[in-house]
Amino acid sequence: MADKRDYYEVLGVEKGASDDEIKKAYRQAAKKYHPDLHPGDKDCEEKMKEANEAYEVLSDKDKRARYDQFGHAGVDPNYGAGAGGYGGSPFGGGIDLDDIFSSFFGGFGGRRQGGANAPQRGNDVEASITITFEEAAKGCKKSVTYNNVSSCDECHGTGAAAGSQPKTCSACGGSGRVTINQRSPFGVIQTQRSCDACHGTGKIVDNPCRKCSGSGRQRKSRTVDINIPAGIKDQQILNIGGHGNAGYNGGPAGDLHVYVNVKSHSLYERRGDDVWCDLPITFPQAVLGAEVKVPTLDGEVKYTIHEGTQSGDVFKLKGRGIQHLGGRGRGDQFVRVIVETPKGLNNKQKELVREFEKATTEKNYAKRKSFFDKLKNLF
């Protein structure tokens, strides 16, 4: 664990950072290092994994409290593997660290509420993915790689080596709690605390599994294929059920929350489910009208520019926008016309423009005439 960087340092936040600050820092890291943005860059891939691991801990109230007090030893089930023949926990016995610390911190995660052996749901985990503008508009399939805590595939979550089984703790009868009688001026007061013999697990592992060091759990890198629905927006979250951390005592796994980052587009701008773009045309096309080709998400379409079109005029292509998320139909595409003034004219071209200017009158420039009429009224 000595080579692991501090999780706060990884995300670039102070130790007392708020949940929103941690989430914002993680999203910035995802946009900066996500492998989709840097194909084949192993350094970015490692930094993304490091950011995922840091966020998984710091975004969880229970894990963050353990990390703040005990460092990496408080949150990694494989910490100190092989040390003294037990699970590497500061308390020994090959136990699951989550069991220890949930009792220390009042059971934030609720995992102790049903008793040591009660099935409990695993924690949710988060990951991010980056897709193109077109993929967001039309939907796609993607593979997401992330880290989660799964049941050990060698001991199948028991924590005991092959050929052995955990045994019920005789000190607490498997409850994980013991009752203490204390004398006070008001008589005998009974209190309960975590069992010292089994450290609150209700089980004793005499022969711990070597692969997971008796924790019954191990961190793994997993890849899952997901369907990105058409119409998804930037920073929306997809919930993938059952792909989070493994549950406890046969409880269900948590979920995977995937943050979707949508790349900006060189031509299009999204507004709701509508698409906007600029279309540059020449001065003669604007004056005389012309048939032009307009790019859309479905390919080029032909459109007739009307005679006398002005720069800034907008026309609509119905149904050429983005699929409505979870519903039928699509938005529209709005095209803003930009009349481009030519540059770098030679002498002949300039002379033709001067002749054109002489041949026109105020009747040809309604907006200019209106402007100067208003100006006269001011004085």
Short mmCIF file of C-alpha atoms in Angstrom, two decimals:
data_model
loop_
_atom_site.label_atom_id
_atom_site.label_comp_id
_atom_site.label_asym_id
_atom_site.label_seq_id
_atom_site.Cartn_x
_atom_site.Cartn_y
_atom_site.Cartn_z
CA MET A 1 0.00 0.00 0.00
CA ALA A 2 3.00 2.31 0.34
CA ASP A 3 2.94 3.04 -3.40
CA LYS A 4 -0.68 4.17 -3.38
CA ARG A 5 -1.30 7.90 -3.57
CA ASP A 6 -3.56 9.66 -1.13
CA TYR A 7 -7.13 9.60 -2.50
CA TYR A 8 -7.64 13.30 -1.83
CA GLU A 9 -4.45 14.04 -3.74
CA VAL A 10 -5.63 11.86 -6.63
CA LEU A 11 -8.79 13.95 -7.07
CA GLY A 12 -7.07 17.22 -6.22
CA VAL A 13 -9.33 18.17 -3.30
CA GLU A 14 -8.78 19.06 0.35
CA LYS A 15 -9.48 16.50 3.07
CA GLY A 16 -12.55 18.44 4.23
CA ALA A 17 -14.01 18.72 0.71
CA SER A 18 -17.79 18.49 0.37
CA ASP A 19 -19.56 15.69 -1.52
CA ASP A 20 -20.30 18.09 -4.39
CA GLU A 21 -16.64 19.13 -4.61
CA ILE A 22 -15.53 15.50 -4.71
CA LYS A 23 -18.09 14.64 -7.40
CA LYS A 24 -17.06 17.66 -9.49
CA ALA A 25 -13.37 16.75 -9.19
CA TYR A 26 -14.10 13.18 -10.26
CA ARG A 27 -16.04 14.32 -13.33
CA GLN A 28 -13.19 16.61 -14.30
CA ALA A 29 -10.74 13.72 -13.96
CA ALA A 30 -13.03 11.51 -16.07
CA LYS A 31 -13.17 14.10 -18.85
CA LYS A 32 -9.38 14.53 -18.69
CA TYR A 33 -8.20 10.93 -18.49
CA HIS A 34 -11.00 8.73 -19.86
CA PRO A 35 -9.50 6.03 -22.17
CA ASP A 36 -12.03 6.83 -24.90
CA LEU A 37 -10.39 10.23 -25.25
CA HIS A 38 -6.85 8.79 -25.24
CA PRO A 39 -6.94 5.42 -27.07
CA GLY A 40 -3.89 3.31 -26.24
CA ASP A 41 -2.55 5.75 -23.62
CA LYS A 42 -1.68 3.49 -20.69
CA ASP A 43 -0.82 6.43 -18.44
CA CYS A 44 -4.32 7.93 -18.84
CA GLU A 45 -5.85 4.49 -18.33
CA GLU A 46 -4.00 4.07 -15.03
CA LYS A 47 -4.93 7.57 -13.89
CA MET A 48 -8.59 6.88 -14.70
CA LYS A 49 -8.49 3.67 -12.66
CA GLU A 50 -6.84 5.59 -9.81
CA ALA A 51 -9.54 8.28 -9.97
CA ASN A 52 -12.31 5.64 -10.01
CA GLU A 53 -10.85 3.96 -6.94
CA ALA A 54 -10.47 7.26 -5.09
CA TYR A 55 -14.01 8.36 -5.91
CA GLU A 56 -15.49 5.00 -4.90
CA VAL A 57 -14.09 5.52 -1.40
CA LEU A 58 -14.50 9.28 -0.92
CA SER A 59 -18.08 9.35 -2.25
CA ASP A 60 -19.17 6.75 0.30
CA LYS A 61 -19.75 8.21 3.79
CA ASP A 62 -18.84 4.98 5.60
CA LYS A 63 -15.71 4.25 3.55
CA ARG A 64 -14.54 7.83 3.71
CA ALA A 65 -14.74 7.81 7.51
CA ARG A 66 -12.69 4.61 7.63
CA TYR A 67 -10.17 5.98 5.16
CA ASP A 68 -9.77 9.23 7.11
CA GLN A 69 -8.97 7.27 10.29
CA PHE A 70 -7.01 4.28 9.00
CA GLY A 71 -5.88 5.20 5.48
CA HIS A 72 -5.85 2.56 2.75
CA ALA A 73 -5.92 -0.22 5.34
CA GLY A 74 -9.43 0.79 6.28
CA VAL A 75 -10.98 0.33 2.84
CA ASP A 76 -9.05 -2.32 0.91
CA PRO A 77 -10.12 -5.92 1.62
CA ASN A 78 -6.76 -7.20 0.34
CA TYR A 79 -4.59 -4.93 2.47
CA GLY A 80 -1.69 -6.71 4.13
CA ALA A 81 -2.35 -10.09 2.54
CA GLY A 82 -0.23 -12.77 4.11
CA ALA A 83 0.72 -10.78 7.18
CA GLY A 84 0.62 -13.09 10.15
CA GLY A 85 -1.67 -15.57 8.41
CA TYR A 86 -4.82 -13.50 8.70
CA GLY A 87 -6.73 -10.94 6.67
CA GLY A 88 -4.26 -8.10 7.10
CA SER A 89 -6.77 -6.22 9.27
CA PRO A 90 -5.27 -4.42 12.27
CA PHE A 91 -7.54 -6.64 14.34
CA GLY A 92 -6.66 -10.07 12.91
CA GLY A 93 -8.92 -13.04 12.33
CA GLY A 94 -9.25 -12.78 8.55
CA ILE A 95 -12.39 -10.66 8.88
CA ASP A 96 -14.10 -8.28 6.47
CA LEU A 97 -13.08 -4.73 7.33
CA ASP A 98 -16.56 -3.44 6.55
CA ASP A 99 -17.89 -5.47 9.47
CA ILE A 100 -15.42 -3.93 11.91
CA PHE A 101 -15.82 -0.32 10.99
CA SER A 102 -19.57 -0.33 10.61
CA SER A 103 -19.81 -0.96 14.34
CA PHE A 104 -17.17 1.71 15.10
CA PHE A 105 -19.06 4.38 13.18
CA GLY A 106 -22.57 3.57 14.23
CA GLY A 107 -23.41 1.45 11.21
CA PHE A 108 -23.66 4.28 8.65
CA GLY A 109 -24.27 1.83 5.85
CA GLY A 110 -26.93 -0.07 7.76
CA ARG A 111 -25.08 -3.31 7.23
CA ARG A 112 -25.21 -4.36 10.90
CA GLN A 113 -28.83 -3.55 11.45
CA GLY A 114 -30.10 -7.00 10.61
CA GLY A 115 -27.49 -8.89 12.61
CA ALA A 116 -24.09 -10.30 11.68
CA ASN A 117 -25.48 -13.04 9.45
CA ALA A 118 -28.36 -11.15 7.87
CA PRO A 119 -28.17 -10.69 4.07
CA GLN A 120 -27.23 -7.13 3.16
CA ARG A 121 -27.12 -5.33 -0.18
CA GLY A 122 -23.70 -4.32 -1.50
CA ASN A 123 -22.67 -0.73 -2.15
CA ASP A 124 -23.23 1.01 -5.46
CA VAL A 125 -20.20 1.95 -7.58
CA GLU A 126 -19.69 4.59 -10.25
CA ALA A 127 -17.96 4.77 -13.61
CA SER A 128 -17.98 7.10 -16.59
CA ILE A 129 -18.04 6.75 -20.35
CA THR A 130 -17.52 9.20 -23.21
CA ILE A 131 -19.58 9.01 -26.41
CA THR A 132 -19.90 11.11 -29.56
CA PHE A 133 -22.67 13.57 -30.34
CA GLU A 134 -24.07 11.18 -32.96
CA GLU A 135 -24.00 8.22 -30.57
CA ALA A 136 -25.97 10.22 -28.02
CA ALA A 137 -28.50 11.22 -30.67
CA LYS A 138 -29.07 7.74 -32.08
CA GLY A 139 -28.08 5.39 -29.25
CA CYS A 140 -25.28 2.82 -29.25
CA LYS A 141 -23.70 -0.09 -27.41
CA LYS A 142 -20.58 0.47 -25.33
CA SER A 143 -18.28 -1.45 -23.00
CA VAL A 144 -17.56 0.05 -19.59
CA THR A 145 -14.56 -1.00 -17.50
CA TYR A 146 -14.66 -0.27 -13.77
CA ASN A 147 -13.54 -1.63 -10.40
CA ASN A 148 -15.79 -3.29 -7.87
CA VAL A 149 -15.56 -5.61 -4.88
CA SER A 150 -16.76 -9.13 -5.65
CA SER A 151 -16.97 -12.36 -3.74
CA CYS A 152 -13.68 -14.21 -3.82
CA ASP A 153 -13.84 -16.75 -6.65
CA GLU A 154 -11.68 -19.21 -4.71
CA CYS A 155 -13.53 -19.37 -1.39
CA HIS A 156 -16.85 -18.11 -2.84
CA GLY A 157 -17.12 -15.44 -0.19
CA THR A 158 -16.70 -17.62 2.90
CA GLY A 159 -13.20 -16.36 3.70
CA ALA A 160 -12.13 -19.92 4.50
CA ALA A 161 -9.52 -21.91 2.58
CA ALA A 162 -10.60 -24.74 0.31
CA GLY A 163 -11.80 -27.76 2.27
CA SER A 164 -12.72 -25.73 5.34
CA GLN A 165 -15.65 -23.62 6.50
CA PRO A 166 -16.06 -20.74 8.94
CA LYS A 167 -17.48 -21.84 12.25
CA THR A 168 -20.07 -20.08 14.35
CA CYS A 169 -18.50 -17.95 17.06
CA SER A 170 -19.11 -19.60 20.42
CA ALA A 171 -18.65 -16.35 22.34
CA CYS A 172 -21.63 -14.59 20.77
CA GLY A 173 -23.50 -17.59 19.33
CA GLY A 174 -23.16 -16.13 15.84
CA SER A 175 -24.93 -12.85 16.59
CA GLY A 176 -21.77 -10.76 16.40
CA ARG A 177 -22.83 -8.90 19.57
CA VAL A 178 -22.24 -9.57 23.26
CA THR A 179 -24.09 -8.17 26.26
CA ILE A 180 -22.10 -6.45 28.99
CA ASN A 181 -23.45 -5.91 32.52
CA GLN A 182 -22.18 -2.75 34.15
CA ARG A 183 -22.88 -1.57 37.68
CA SER A 184 -24.01 1.99 38.20
CA PRO A 185 -25.55 4.01 41.06
CA PHE A 186 -28.90 3.14 39.51
CA GLY A 187 -28.29 -0.60 39.38
CA VAL A 188 -27.00 -2.93 36.66
CA ILE A 189 -27.03 -1.51 33.16
CA GLN A 190 -26.86 -3.84 30.19
CA THR A 191 -25.09 -2.66 27.03
CA GLN A 192 -24.19 -4.40 23.82
CA ARG A 193 -20.98 -4.19 21.83
CA SER A 194 -19.24 -5.97 19.01
CA CYS A 195 -17.95 -9.42 19.93
CA ASP A 196 -14.19 -9.38 20.56
CA ALA A 197 -13.75 -13.02 19.52
CA CYS A 198 -15.18 -12.68 16.00
CA HIS A 199 -15.02 -8.87 15.68
CA GLY A 200 -18.73 -8.69 14.99
CA THR A 201 -18.87 -11.17 12.10
CA GLY A 202 -20.50 -14.00 14.03
CA LYS A 203 -17.99 -16.34 12.39
CA ILE A 204 -14.50 -17.60 13.15
CA VAL A 205 -12.15 -18.42 10.26
CA ASP A 206 -9.37 -20.69 11.50
CA ASN A 207 -7.91 -21.35 8.05
CA PRO A 208 -8.29 -18.21 5.91
CA CYS A 209 -8.35 -18.26 2.13
CA ARG A 210 -4.97 -17.24 0.73
CA LYS A 211 -6.37 -15.41 -2.28
CA CYS A 212 -8.53 -12.94 -0.33
CA SER A 213 -6.67 -13.26 3.00
CA GLY A 214 -9.87 -14.39 4.70
CA SER A 215 -11.99 -11.37 3.80
CA GLY A 216 -14.15 -13.36 1.37
CA ARG A 217 -13.99 -10.39 -1.01
CA GLN A 218 -11.57 -9.09 -3.59
CA ARG A 219 -11.32 -6.01 -5.78
CA LYS A 220 -11.59 -6.75 -9.48
CA SER A 221 -11.62 -4.89 -12.76
CA ARG A 222 -14.79 -5.71 -14.66
CA THR A 223 -16.10 -4.89 -18.12
CA VAL A 224 -19.81 -4.78 -18.90
CA ASP A 225 -21.61 -4.07 -22.16
CA ILE A 226 -24.37 -1.47 -21.86
CA ASN A 227 -26.99 -0.02 -24.18
CA ILE A 228 -26.87 3.77 -24.46
CA PRO A 229 -30.43 4.91 -25.28
CA ALA A 230 -31.03 7.35 -28.13
CA GLY A 231 -31.49 10.92 -26.89
CA ILE A 232 -29.32 10.67 -23.77
CA LYS A 233 -27.90 14.00 -22.59
CA ASP A 234 -24.47 14.96 -21.33
CA GLN A 235 -23.91 14.03 -17.65
CA GLN A 236 -26.98 11.82 -17.44
CA ILE A 237 -26.57 8.69 -15.34
CA LEU A 238 -27.39 5.15 -16.42
CA ASN A 239 -28.19 2.67 -13.65
CA ILE A 240 -26.99 -0.90 -14.31
CA GLY A 241 -28.59 -3.11 -11.69
CA GLY A 242 -26.58 -5.78 -9.89
CA HIS A 243 -23.15 -4.72 -11.16
CA GLY A 244 -21.96 -2.90 -8.03
CA ASN A 245 -20.13 -4.33 -5.03
CA ALA A 246 -21.10 -7.82 -3.91
CA GLY A 247 -23.62 -8.12 -1.11
CA TYR A 248 -22.95 -9.60 2.30
CA ASN A 249 -24.12 -12.98 3.55
CA GLY A 250 -25.93 -13.76 0.31
CA GLY A 251 -27.42 -10.28 -0.07
CA PRO A 252 -27.83 -8.76 -3.56
CA ALA A 253 -25.07 -6.78 -5.25
CA GLY A 254 -25.28 -3.01 -5.49
CA ASP A 255 -25.75 -1.15 -8.76
CA LEU A 256 -23.37 0.46 -11.23
CA HIS A 257 -24.01 4.14 -11.97
CA VAL A 258 -22.51 5.19 -15.30
CA TYR A 259 -22.00 8.92 -15.93
CA VAL A 260 -22.33 9.63 -19.64
CA ASN A 261 -20.08 12.34 -21.09
CA VAL A 262 -21.10 13.54 -24.56
CA LYS A 263 -18.44 15.12 -26.76
CA SER A 264 -19.18 18.46 -28.35
CA HIS A 265 -19.67 18.56 -32.14
CA SER A 266 -17.86 20.70 -34.69
CA LEU A 267 -21.09 21.59 -36.54
CA TYR A 268 -24.05 20.96 -34.28
CA GLU A 269 -25.29 22.45 -31.03
CA ARG A 270 -27.94 20.67 -28.98
CA ARG A 271 -30.84 22.60 -27.44
CA GLY A 272 -33.19 20.18 -25.75
CA ASP A 273 -33.89 17.64 -28.47
CA ASP A 274 -33.42 20.18 -31.26
CA VAL A 275 -30.21 20.56 -33.24
CA TRP A 276 -28.86 23.93 -34.38
CA CYS A 277 -26.18 24.63 -36.96
CA ASP A 278 -24.86 27.52 -39.06
CA LEU A 279 -24.89 27.37 -42.86
CA PRO A 280 -22.57 29.79 -44.69
CA ILE A 281 -23.76 30.89 -48.17
CA THR A 282 -22.38 33.32 -50.73
CA PHE A 283 -23.68 36.82 -51.40
CA PRO A 284 -25.05 35.85 -54.86
CA GLN A 285 -26.84 32.82 -53.33
CA ALA A 286 -28.47 35.10 -50.77
CA VAL A 287 -29.48 37.65 -53.44
CA LEU A 288 -30.70 35.31 -56.15
CA GLY A 289 -31.68 32.23 -54.16
CA ALA A 290 -30.11 28.82 -54.65
CA GLU A 291 -30.41 25.11 -53.91
CA VAL A 292 -27.92 24.12 -51.21
CA LYS A 293 -26.96 20.94 -49.35
CA VAL A 294 -27.53 20.99 -45.60
CA PRO A 295 -25.74 18.49 -43.27
CA THR A 296 -28.03 16.58 -40.87
CA LEU A 297 -27.63 13.65 -38.49
CA ASP A 298 -29.07 11.46 -41.25
CA GLY A 299 -26.85 12.79 -44.05
CA GLU A 300 -27.11 15.71 -46.43
CA VAL A 301 -30.49 17.04 -47.57
CA LYS A 302 -31.31 19.59 -50.28
CA TYR A 303 -32.90 22.90 -49.38
CA THR A 304 -33.89 25.90 -51.49
CA ILE A 305 -32.59 29.25 -50.23
CA HIS A 306 -35.15 31.90 -51.09
CA GLU A 307 -34.26 35.02 -53.03
CA GLY A 308 -33.29 37.90 -50.75
CA THR A 309 -32.32 35.72 -47.76
CA GLN A 310 -30.66 37.74 -44.99
CA SER A 311 -27.72 36.76 -42.81
CA GLY A 312 -29.14 35.40 -39.55
CA ASP A 313 -32.35 34.05 -41.09
CA VAL A 314 -33.33 30.67 -39.65
CA PHE A 315 -35.18 27.82 -41.32
CA LYS A 316 -36.39 24.54 -39.81
CA LEU A 317 -35.98 20.95 -40.96
CA LYS A 318 -38.80 19.14 -39.16
CA GLY A 319 -37.98 15.83 -37.49
CA ARG A 320 -34.24 16.06 -38.20
CA GLY A 321 -33.25 16.56 -34.56
CA ILE A 322 -32.54 14.12 -31.73
CA GLN A 323 -34.66 11.16 -30.67
CA HIS A 324 -36.84 11.91 -27.64
CA LEU A 325 -35.38 9.90 -24.75
CA GLY A 326 -37.75 7.11 -23.77
CA GLY A 327 -40.44 8.31 -26.17
CA ARG A 328 -41.48 8.51 -29.78
CA GLY A 329 -40.54 11.14 -32.30
CA ARG A 330 -37.60 13.46 -32.74
CA GLY A 331 -36.77 17.11 -32.32
CA ASP A 332 -36.16 19.44 -35.25
CA GLN A 333 -33.07 20.90 -36.87
CA PHE A 334 -32.76 24.68 -37.06
CA VAL A 335 -30.37 26.13 -39.62
CA ARG A 336 -29.09 29.69 -39.25
CA VAL A 337 -27.97 31.24 -42.55
CA ILE A 338 -24.70 33.18 -42.51
CA VAL A 339 -24.13 35.33 -45.60
CA GLU A 340 -20.38 35.42 -46.06
CA THR A 341 -18.77 38.64 -47.29
CA PRO A 342 -16.04 37.77 -49.81
CA LYS A 343 -12.44 38.75 -49.04
CA GLY A 344 -9.33 39.13 -51.16
CA LEU A 345 -11.10 40.46 -54.27
CA ASN A 346 -9.01 41.43 -57.27
CA ASN A 347 -9.44 44.73 -59.11
CA LYS A 348 -11.92 43.38 -61.63
CA GLN A 349 -14.09 41.86 -58.91
CA LYS A 350 -14.03 45.10 -56.94
CA GLU A 351 -15.08 47.07 -60.00
CA LEU A 352 -18.04 44.73 -60.54
CA VAL A 353 -19.10 45.31 -56.95
CA ARG A 354 -18.90 49.08 -57.43
CA GLU A 355 -21.06 48.81 -60.56
CA PHE A 356 -23.54 46.68 -58.62
CA GLU A 357 -23.64 49.28 -55.84
CA LYS A 358 -24.37 52.07 -58.35
CA ALA A 359 -27.17 50.02 -59.90
CA THR A 360 -29.06 49.57 -56.61
CA THR A 361 -31.28 52.05 -54.79
CA GLU A 362 -32.75 52.39 -51.30
CA LYS A 363 -35.70 50.32 -52.46
CA ASN A 364 -33.35 47.35 -52.56
CA TYR A 365 -32.33 47.88 -48.91
CA ALA A 366 -35.47 47.95 -46.79
CA LYS A 367 -33.68 47.54 -43.47
CA ARG A 368 -31.20 50.31 -44.19
CA LYS A 369 -33.98 52.67 -45.30
CA SER A 370 -35.94 51.90 -42.11
CA PHE A 371 -32.87 52.56 -39.99
CA PHE A 372 -32.19 56.00 -41.46
CA ASP A 373 -35.88 56.95 -41.27
CA LYS A 374 -35.81 56.19 -37.54
CA LEU A 375 -32.58 58.15 -37.20
CA LYS A 376 -34.17 61.24 -38.80
CA ASN A 377 -37.09 61.08 -36.35
CA LEU A 378 -34.65 61.23 -33.43
CA PHE A 379 -33.52 64.67 -34.51
#
